Structure formats: C-alpha cells, structure tokens
C-alpha cells in the first residue's frame, strides 16, 4: 500500500490546525479585543507606543511558538507513534509542519498589514508628511519580518523535535538562543533606519541590502531544518512528553 503524498499530509495538517483554532475562538477573540484596546490606548497617549509597529515585535515570537506547537501537538495528542510510523521520509513530516508554519506566519503578517493600514488612514488625516513616515516604517518592518520567517519557523521545528529527541537536555540553550533571534526585528529595524538616515533614498538601501539578508537567513533556515531532520532520524520518543 502506498503512503500519503506530501499534498495529503499538508491538507490534513491544515485542516487539523483550522479545527483547533475554531475550538479556541474565544482566545482569538480575546486577543483581537486586546489589540483593539492597545490601539485605543495608543490614540489616548498620542502615539507614544509607536503605532501598530509594536505589534510587529510580537510576531516573531508567535511564529516560532506556533510552529513549535505543531510538532509538540503530536505528543500532547498521543499521535506521535502513528505520525512517526507514516511511510514517508522524515523530511516530509517536518516539511509539512514548516510549510504550515510559514503559511500561518504570512497570515499573521497580512493581518498586521491590515491593522497598520487602518492606522495609516488615521495618521494620514494629520498630514501627508506623517503618513509618508508611517508607511515607510511599516513597510521596512514588514520586509524584515517576512525575510526572517523561514528561519524562525525552522527554529520552531528544532525546538519541537529537540524536546522529544535525544538532545532534550539542550532545550534550555535553544530557547535562550531563540530569545536572541526574537530580537532580530528590533536591531535590524534600528540598523535599516540608521542606513536610511545616512542615505535619503531609503528604498535603494532596502533593495540593495535585502538580498544579502535573505540569502543568509534562508541558508540558516535550511541548515536548521536539516538539523531537525537529522535529530528525528536519530530517534525521538513516541511516548509522553519529557
């Protein structure tokens, strides 16, 4: 009997994720209400929080944790034994999780872009110069986060398989390293803004610098993904969580 195809695994993973999110719709509604309150507080404070850009720094953390949850769920739902015995390569099993994590991340970024767009409309009423600065800040931050998505998703996979693999003792160190990765949006945003201050043509700065960062981060993402596959091939627990 032939095993499932990659597309079959992807569809099943996405359906499971959708059902889980629908099951926790109250939590999602609460998060949406919290975001609305924060934006309202931003208006009362006169822009001291930096507009919707403060939401951006939550997205890398959310991206990695969601991907970690996709892997950890197999153990928490006691389906790890079945999942690991599927007649498909280990790279397929993690590849589906990775693709699902990237899709969720892009949806989160699209939601952020929508919120930022609403905020931009409000800022545009105060003057074109403020609107231009807001659009530039949002666009720069969005590009930085999107370029780092593959690496952050791959790190979530690594945390997931390490938790249930032979290297589980390295889990605290990996989480500490992730804490540094989670700050990439902050220090990269500062670096880009500094470069833009030195060069008036900020679009030129982004276009010339972005391919280098994309290449480095995507190569790192591929390396982290490969390490995750090797850890799975070396053996992971099919029982309870450590």
PDB file of C-alpha atoms in Angstrom:
ATOM      1  CA  UNK A   1       0.000   0.000   0.000  1.00  0.00           C
ATOM      2  CA  UNK A   2       1.356   3.404  -0.970  1.00  0.00           C
ATOM      3  CA  UNK A   3       1.751   6.073   1.660  1.00  0.00           C
ATOM      4  CA  UNK A   4       0.187   9.542   1.675  1.00  0.00           C
ATOM      5  CA  UNK A   5       1.541  12.201  -0.639  1.00  0.00           C
ATOM      6  CA  UNK A   6       3.040  15.465   0.539  1.00  0.00           C
ATOM      7  CA  UNK A   7      -0.152  17.266  -0.514  1.00  0.00           C
ATOM      8  CA  UNK A   8      -2.255  14.811   1.518  1.00  0.00           C
ATOM      9  CA  UNK A   9      -0.151  15.491   4.601  1.00  0.00           C
ATOM     10  CA  UNK A  10      -0.365  19.239   4.052  1.00  0.00           C
ATOM     11  CA  UNK A  11      -4.159  19.186   3.697  1.00  0.00           C
ATOM     12  CA  UNK A  12      -4.577  17.072   6.824  1.00  0.00           C
ATOM     13  CA  UNK A  13      -2.248  19.331   8.818  1.00  0.00           C
ATOM     14  CA  UNK A  14      -4.036  22.479   7.721  1.00  0.00           C
ATOM     15  CA  UNK A  15      -7.476  21.034   8.495  1.00  0.00           C
ATOM     16  CA  UNK A  16      -6.325  19.997  11.969  1.00  0.00           C
ATOM     17  CA  UNK A  17      -4.917  23.442  12.596  1.00  0.00           C
ATOM     18  CA  UNK A  18      -8.119  25.107  11.418  1.00  0.00           C
ATOM     19  CA  UNK A  19     -10.259  22.946  13.680  1.00  0.00           C
ATOM     20  CA  UNK A  20      -8.008  23.711  16.619  1.00  0.00           C
ATOM     21  CA  UNK A  21      -8.217  27.458  16.033  1.00  0.00           C
ATOM     22  CA  UNK A  22     -12.004  27.280  15.722  1.00  0.00           C
ATOM     23  CA  UNK A  23     -12.094  25.376  19.003  1.00  0.00           C
ATOM     24  CA  UNK A  24     -10.191  28.234  20.672  1.00  0.00           C
ATOM     25  CA  UNK A  25     -12.147  31.042  19.046  1.00  0.00           C
ATOM     26  CA  UNK A  26     -12.730  32.679  22.419  1.00  0.00           C
ATOM     27  CA  UNK A  27      -8.982  33.086  22.908  1.00  0.00           C
ATOM     28  CA  UNK A  28      -8.630  34.559  19.416  1.00  0.00           C
ATOM     29  CA  UNK A  29     -11.484  36.973  20.093  1.00  0.00           C
ATOM     30  CA  UNK A  30      -9.834  37.972  23.363  1.00  0.00           C
ATOM     31  CA  UNK A  31      -6.552  38.666  21.555  1.00  0.00           C
ATOM     32  CA  UNK A  32      -8.364  40.766  18.958  1.00  0.00           C
ATOM     33  CA  UNK A  33     -10.038  42.743  21.742  1.00  0.00           C
ATOM     34  CA  UNK A  34      -6.678  43.261  23.422  1.00  0.00           C
ATOM     35  CA  UNK A  35      -5.190  44.607  20.204  1.00  0.00           C
ATOM     36  CA  UNK A  36      -8.144  46.984  19.856  1.00  0.00           C
ATOM     37  CA  UNK A  37      -7.608  48.221  23.411  1.00  0.00           C
ATOM     38  CA  UNK A  38      -3.903  48.758  22.767  1.00  0.00           C
ATOM     39  CA  UNK A  39      -4.630  50.778  19.656  1.00  0.00           C
ATOM     40  CA  UNK A  40      -7.193  52.805  21.586  1.00  0.00           C
ATOM     41  CA  UNK A  41      -4.605  53.423  24.314  1.00  0.00           C
ATOM     42  CA  UNK A  42      -2.189  54.462  21.574  1.00  0.00           C
ATOM     43  CA  UNK A  43      -4.641  57.123  20.495  1.00  0.00           C
ATOM     44  CA  UNK A  44      -5.087  58.409  24.029  1.00  0.00           C
ATOM     45  CA  UNK A  45      -1.316  58.511  24.554  1.00  0.00           C
ATOM     46  CA  UNK A  46      -0.799  60.488  21.383  1.00  0.00           C
ATOM     47  CA  UNK A  47       1.367  57.954  19.553  1.00  0.00           C
ATOM     48  CA  UNK A  48       3.797  57.164  22.353  1.00  0.00           C
ATOM     49  CA  UNK A  49       3.633  53.416  21.649  1.00  0.00           C
ATOM     50  CA  UNK A  50       4.768  53.900  18.058  1.00  0.00           C
ATOM     51  CA  UNK A  51       1.510  52.949  16.367  1.00  0.00           C
ATOM     52  CA  UNK A  52       0.856  49.362  15.283  1.00  0.00           C
ATOM     53  CA  UNK A  53       4.601  48.793  14.905  1.00  0.00           C
ATOM     54  CA  UNK A  54       4.705  47.496  18.488  1.00  0.00           C
ATOM     55  CA  UNK A  55       2.618  44.557  17.273  1.00  0.00           C
ATOM     56  CA  UNK A  56       5.408  43.644  14.871  1.00  0.00           C
ATOM     57  CA  UNK A  57       7.750  42.648  17.677  1.00  0.00           C
ATOM     58  CA  UNK A  58       5.232  40.051  18.878  1.00  0.00           C
ATOM     59  CA  UNK A  59       5.083  38.295  15.508  1.00  0.00           C
ATOM     60  CA  UNK A  60       8.497  36.551  15.514  1.00  0.00           C
ATOM     61  CA  UNK A  61       7.732  35.064  18.929  1.00  0.00           C
ATOM     62  CA  UNK A  62       4.281  33.974  17.786  1.00  0.00           C
ATOM     63  CA  UNK A  63       5.658  32.434  14.584  1.00  0.00           C
ATOM     64  CA  UNK A  64       8.164  30.209  16.357  1.00  0.00           C
ATOM     65  CA  UNK A  65       5.840  29.216  19.179  1.00  0.00           C
ATOM     66  CA  UNK A  66       3.057  28.269  16.745  1.00  0.00           C
ATOM     67  CA  UNK A  67       5.444  26.077  14.748  1.00  0.00           C
ATOM     68  CA  UNK A  68       6.753  24.507  17.946  1.00  0.00           C
ATOM     69  CA  UNK A  69       3.154  23.737  18.845  1.00  0.00           C
ATOM     70  CA  UNK A  70       2.578  21.998  15.507  1.00  0.00           C
ATOM     71  CA  UNK A  71       5.295  19.486  16.386  1.00  0.00           C
ATOM     72  CA  UNK A  72       4.596  19.241  20.112  1.00  0.00           C
ATOM     73  CA  UNK A  73       0.910  18.596  19.413  1.00  0.00           C
ATOM     74  CA  UNK A  74       1.724  15.122  18.091  1.00  0.00           C
ATOM     75  CA  UNK A  75       2.902  14.168  21.588  1.00  0.00           C
ATOM     76  CA  UNK A  76       0.273  16.070  23.548  1.00  0.00           C
ATOM     77  CA  UNK A  77      -2.468  14.406  21.463  1.00  0.00           C
ATOM     78  CA  UNK A  78      -0.762  10.988  21.790  1.00  0.00           C
ATOM     79  CA  UNK A  79      -0.488  10.648  17.993  1.00  0.00           C
ATOM     80  CA  UNK A  80       3.305  10.690  17.848  1.00  0.00           C
ATOM     81  CA  UNK A  81       3.528   6.924  17.446  1.00  0.00           C
ATOM     82  CA  UNK A  82       1.198   6.986  14.442  1.00  0.00           C
ATOM     83  CA  UNK A  83       2.812  10.112  12.988  1.00  0.00           C
ATOM     84  CA  UNK A  84       6.341   8.699  13.167  1.00  0.00           C
ATOM     85  CA  UNK A  85       5.349   5.408  11.513  1.00  0.00           C
ATOM     86  CA  UNK A  86       3.857   7.015   8.408  1.00  0.00           C
ATOM     87  CA  UNK A  87       5.603   5.539   5.319  1.00  0.00           C
ATOM     88  CA  UNK A  88       7.081   8.865   4.230  1.00  0.00           C
ATOM     89  CA  UNK A  89      10.505  10.473   4.671  1.00  0.00           C
ATOM     90  CA  UNK A  90      11.179  12.379   7.873  1.00  0.00           C
ATOM     91  CA  UNK A  91      11.830  15.455   5.752  1.00  0.00           C
ATOM     92  CA  UNK A  92       8.226  15.263   4.521  1.00  0.00           C
ATOM     93  CA  UNK A  93       6.832  15.136   8.043  1.00  0.00           C
ATOM     94  CA  UNK A  94       8.757  18.217   9.093  1.00  0.00           C
ATOM     95  CA  UNK A  95       8.387  19.872   5.691  1.00  0.00           C
ATOM     96  CA  UNK A  96       4.612  19.878   6.070  1.00  0.00           C
ATOM     97  CA  UNK A  97       4.924  21.424   9.529  1.00  0.00           C
ATOM     98  CA  UNK A  98       7.341  24.011   8.142  1.00  0.00           C
ATOM     99  CA  UNK A  99       5.060  24.941   5.257  1.00  0.00           C
ATOM    100  CA  UNK A 100       2.093  25.222   7.587  1.00  0.00           C
ATOM    101  CA  UNK A 101       4.110  27.428   9.941  1.00  0.00           C
ATOM    102  CA  UNK A 102       5.138  29.723   7.083  1.00  0.00           C
ATOM    103  CA  UNK A 103       1.520  29.971   5.905  1.00  0.00           C
ATOM    104  CA  UNK A 104       0.311  30.915   9.373  1.00  0.00           C
ATOM    105  CA  UNK A 105       3.127  33.458   9.675  1.00  0.00           C
ATOM    106  CA  UNK A 106       2.172  35.083   6.374  1.00  0.00           C
ATOM    107  CA  UNK A 107      -1.448  35.259   7.512  1.00  0.00           C
ATOM    108  CA  UNK A 108      -0.340  36.961  10.725  1.00  0.00           C
ATOM    109  CA  UNK A 109       1.752  39.441   8.751  1.00  0.00           C
ATOM    110  CA  UNK A 110      -1.195  40.111   6.428  1.00  0.00           C
ATOM    111  CA  UNK A 111      -3.373  40.803   9.475  1.00  0.00           C
ATOM    112  CA  UNK A 112      -0.695  43.129  10.794  1.00  0.00           C
ATOM    113  CA  UNK A 113      -0.611  44.885   7.440  1.00  0.00           C
ATOM    114  CA  UNK A 114      -4.386  45.349   7.613  1.00  0.00           C
ATOM    115  CA  UNK A 115      -4.177  46.819  11.111  1.00  0.00           C
ATOM    116  CA  UNK A 116      -1.304  49.034  10.019  1.00  0.00           C
ATOM    117  CA  UNK A 117      -3.332  50.170   7.018  1.00  0.00           C
ATOM    118  CA  UNK A 118      -6.205  51.260   9.235  1.00  0.00           C
ATOM    119  CA  UNK A 119      -3.725  53.093  11.430  1.00  0.00           C
ATOM    120  CA  UNK A 120      -2.163  54.731   8.382  1.00  0.00           C
ATOM    121  CA  UNK A 121      -5.552  56.071   7.301  1.00  0.00           C
ATOM    122  CA  UNK A 122      -5.928  57.664  10.716  1.00  0.00           C
ATOM    123  CA  UNK A 123      -2.426  59.133  10.583  1.00  0.00           C
ATOM    124  CA  UNK A 124      -2.933  60.405   7.030  1.00  0.00           C
ATOM    125  CA  UNK A 125      -5.620  62.744   8.333  1.00  0.00           C
ATOM    126  CA  UNK A 126      -2.993  64.593  10.381  1.00  0.00           C
ATOM    127  CA  UNK A 127      -0.842  65.451   7.376  1.00  0.00           C
ATOM    128  CA  UNK A 128       0.945  63.883   4.371  1.00  0.00           C
ATOM    129  CA  UNK A 129       4.391  64.102   5.976  1.00  0.00           C
ATOM    130  CA  UNK A 130       3.261  61.941   8.915  1.00  0.00           C
ATOM    131  CA  UNK A 131       1.579  59.479   6.580  1.00  0.00           C
ATOM    132  CA  UNK A 132       4.721  59.056   4.477  1.00  0.00           C
ATOM    133  CA  UNK A 133       6.865  58.342   7.541  1.00  0.00           C
ATOM    134  CA  UNK A 134       4.345  55.809   8.871  1.00  0.00           C
ATOM    135  CA  UNK A 135       4.094  53.917   5.580  1.00  0.00           C
ATOM    136  CA  UNK A 136       7.883  53.793   5.309  1.00  0.00           C
ATOM    137  CA  UNK A 137       8.278  52.443   8.847  1.00  0.00           C
ATOM    138  CA  UNK A 138       5.596  49.793   8.386  1.00  0.00           C
ATOM    139  CA  UNK A 139       6.981  48.678   5.014  1.00  0.00           C
ATOM    140  CA  UNK A 140      10.564  48.392   6.285  1.00  0.00           C
ATOM    141  CA  UNK A 141       9.492  46.414   9.344  1.00  0.00           C
ATOM    142  CA  UNK A 142       7.245  44.159   7.271  1.00  0.00           C
ATOM    143  CA  UNK A 143      10.074  43.294   4.863  1.00  0.00           C
ATOM    144  CA  UNK A 144      12.408  42.482   7.751  1.00  0.00           C
ATOM    145  CA  UNK A 145       9.894  40.194   9.464  1.00  0.00           C
ATOM    146  CA  UNK A 146       8.929  38.444   6.224  1.00  0.00           C
ATOM    147  CA  UNK A 147      12.568  37.811   5.332  1.00  0.00           C
ATOM    148  CA  UNK A 148      13.210  36.157   8.706  1.00  0.00           C
ATOM    149  CA  UNK A 149      10.097  33.976   8.657  1.00  0.00           C
ATOM    150  CA  UNK A 150      11.795  30.821   7.253  1.00  0.00           C
ATOM    151  CA  UNK A 151      14.481  30.917   9.940  1.00  0.00           C
ATOM    152  CA  UNK A 152      12.031  31.498  12.791  1.00  0.00           C
ATOM    153  CA  UNK A 153       9.767  28.702  11.559  1.00  0.00           C
ATOM    154  CA  UNK A 154      12.716  26.310  11.218  1.00  0.00           C
ATOM    155  CA  UNK A 155      13.770  27.192  14.765  1.00  0.00           C
ATOM    156  CA  UNK A 156      10.305  26.258  15.980  1.00  0.00           C
ATOM    157  CA  UNK A 157      10.717  22.835  14.371  1.00  0.00           C
ATOM    158  CA  UNK A 158      14.114  22.414  16.016  1.00  0.00           C
ATOM    159  CA  UNK A 159      12.667  23.226  19.425  1.00  0.00           C
ATOM    160  CA  UNK A 160       9.860  20.753  18.852  1.00  0.00           C
ATOM    161  CA  UNK A 161      11.963  17.759  17.828  1.00  0.00           C
ATOM    162  CA  UNK A 162      14.659  18.518  20.402  1.00  0.00           C
ATOM    163  CA  UNK A 163      12.092  18.442  23.187  1.00  0.00           C
ATOM    164  CA  UNK A 164      11.259  14.823  22.356  1.00  0.00           C
ATOM    165  CA  UNK A 165      14.602  13.696  20.948  1.00  0.00           C
ATOM    166  CA  UNK A 166      17.887  12.536  22.385  1.00  0.00           C
ATOM    167  CA  UNK A 167      19.130  16.112  22.662  1.00  0.00           C
ATOM    168  CA  UNK A 168      16.353  17.210  25.009  1.00  0.00           C
ATOM    169  CA  UNK A 169      18.921  18.476  27.520  1.00  0.00           C
ATOM    170  CA  UNK A 170      19.860  21.174  25.010  1.00  0.00           C
ATOM    171  CA  UNK A 171      16.323  22.576  25.083  1.00  0.00           C
ATOM    172  CA  UNK A 172      17.058  25.422  27.576  1.00  0.00           C
ATOM    173  CA  UNK A 173      20.034  26.555  25.498  1.00  0.00           C
ATOM    174  CA  UNK A 174      17.977  26.532  22.304  1.00  0.00           C
ATOM    175  CA  UNK A 175      15.238  28.589  23.920  1.00  0.00           C
ATOM    176  CA  UNK A 176      17.869  31.053  25.125  1.00  0.00           C
ATOM    177  CA  UNK A 177      19.248  31.310  21.593  1.00  0.00           C
ATOM    178  CA  UNK A 178      15.735  31.872  20.334  1.00  0.00           C
ATOM    179  CA  UNK A 179      15.421  34.778  22.739  1.00  0.00           C
ATOM    180  CA  UNK A 180      18.247  36.397  20.780  1.00  0.00           C
ATOM    181  CA  UNK A 181      16.610  35.541  17.448  1.00  0.00           C
ATOM    182  CA  UNK A 182      13.380  37.096  18.659  1.00  0.00           C
ATOM    183  CA  UNK A 183      15.155  40.440  18.916  1.00  0.00           C
ATOM    184  CA  UNK A 184      16.230  40.445  15.265  1.00  0.00           C
ATOM    185  CA  UNK A 185      13.296  42.620  14.231  1.00  0.00           C
ATOM    186  CA  UNK A 186      14.340  45.229  16.776  1.00  0.00           C
ATOM    187  CA  UNK A 187      18.028  45.559  15.980  1.00  0.00           C
ATOM    188  CA  UNK A 188      17.540  45.104  12.245  1.00  0.00           C
ATOM    189  CA  UNK A 189      14.893  47.805  12.206  1.00  0.00           C
ATOM    190  CA  UNK A 190      17.335  50.113  14.003  1.00  0.00           C
ATOM    191  CA  UNK A 191      20.070  49.210  11.507  1.00  0.00           C
ATOM    192  CA  UNK A 192      17.849  49.856   8.487  1.00  0.00           C
ATOM    193  CA  UNK A 193      16.585  53.144   9.878  1.00  0.00           C
ATOM    194  CA  UNK A 194      20.175  54.199  10.571  1.00  0.00           C
ATOM    195  CA  UNK A 195      21.152  53.351   6.994  1.00  0.00           C
ATOM    196  CA  UNK A 196      18.129  55.238   5.695  1.00  0.00           C
ATOM    197  CA  UNK A 197      19.198  58.274   7.724  1.00  0.00           C
ATOM    198  CA  UNK A 198      22.598  58.192   6.016  1.00  0.00           C
ATOM    199  CA  UNK A 199      21.074  57.640   2.573  1.00  0.00           C
ATOM    200  CA  UNK A 200      17.958  59.669   1.682  1.00  0.00           C
ATOM    201  CA  UNK A 201      16.851  57.094  -0.900  1.00  0.00           C
ATOM    202  CA  UNK A 202      15.637  54.576   1.701  1.00  0.00           C
ATOM    203  CA  UNK A 203      14.149  52.335  -0.989  1.00  0.00           C
ATOM    204  CA  UNK A 204      17.619  51.980  -2.523  1.00  0.00           C
ATOM    205  CA  UNK A 205      19.014  50.970   0.884  1.00  0.00           C
ATOM    206  CA  UNK A 206      16.402  48.240   1.314  1.00  0.00           C
ATOM    207  CA  UNK A 207      16.670  46.863  -2.200  1.00  0.00           C
ATOM    208  CA  UNK A 208      20.470  46.663  -2.129  1.00  0.00           C
ATOM    209  CA  UNK A 209      20.665  45.244   1.405  1.00  0.00           C
ATOM    210  CA  UNK A 210      17.682  42.897   1.475  1.00  0.00           C
ATOM    211  CA  UNK A 211      19.020  40.210  -0.928  1.00  0.00           C
ATOM    212  CA  UNK A 212      22.057  39.696   1.299  1.00  0.00           C
ATOM    213  CA  UNK A 213      19.930  39.252   4.413  1.00  0.00           C
ATOM    214  CA  UNK A 214      17.531  36.996   2.532  1.00  0.00           C
ATOM    215  CA  UNK A 215      20.348  34.748   1.347  1.00  0.00           C
ATOM    216  CA  UNK A 216      21.948  34.478   4.790  1.00  0.00           C
ATOM    217  CA  UNK A 217      18.740  33.887   6.715  1.00  0.00           C
ATOM    218  CA  UNK A 218      17.323  31.400   4.221  1.00  0.00           C
ATOM    219  CA  UNK A 219      20.578  29.439   4.217  1.00  0.00           C
ATOM    220  CA  UNK A 220      20.458  29.412   8.015  1.00  0.00           C
ATOM    221  CA  UNK A 221      16.823  28.280   7.862  1.00  0.00           C
ATOM    222  CA  UNK A 222      17.772  25.391   5.561  1.00  0.00           C
ATOM    223  CA  UNK A 223      20.606  24.384   7.904  1.00  0.00           C
ATOM    224  CA  UNK A 224      18.352  24.436  10.980  1.00  0.00           C
ATOM    225  CA  UNK A 225      15.730  22.418   9.107  1.00  0.00           C
ATOM    226  CA  UNK A 226      18.375  19.866   8.139  1.00  0.00           C
ATOM    227  CA  UNK A 227      19.483  19.547  11.759  1.00  0.00           C
ATOM    228  CA  UNK A 228      15.864  18.951  12.794  1.00  0.00           C
ATOM    229  CA  UNK A 229      15.519  16.166  10.227  1.00  0.00           C
ATOM    230  CA  UNK A 230      18.746  14.547  11.446  1.00  0.00           C
ATOM    231  CA  UNK A 231      17.530  14.656  15.052  1.00  0.00           C
ATOM    232  CA  UNK A 232      14.293  12.964  14.022  1.00  0.00           C
ATOM    233  CA  UNK A 233      16.195  10.341  12.046  1.00  0.00           C
ATOM    234  CA  UNK A 234      18.410   9.677  15.080  1.00  0.00           C
ATOM    235  CA  UNK A 235      15.324   8.850  17.083  1.00  0.00           C
ATOM    236  CA  UNK A 236      12.627  10.676  19.008  1.00  0.00           C
ATOM    237  CA  UNK A 237      10.313   9.464  21.717  1.00  0.00           C
ATOM    238  CA  UNK A 238       6.903   8.203  20.687  1.00  0.00           C
ATOM    239  CA  UNK A 239       5.514   8.356  24.198  1.00  0.00           C
ATOM    240  CA  UNK A 240       4.680  11.052  26.718  1.00  0.00           C
ATOM    241  CA  UNK A 241       6.326  14.444  26.828  1.00  0.00           C
ATOM    242  CA  UNK A 242       9.572  14.608  28.732  1.00  0.00           C
TER     243      UNK A 242
END
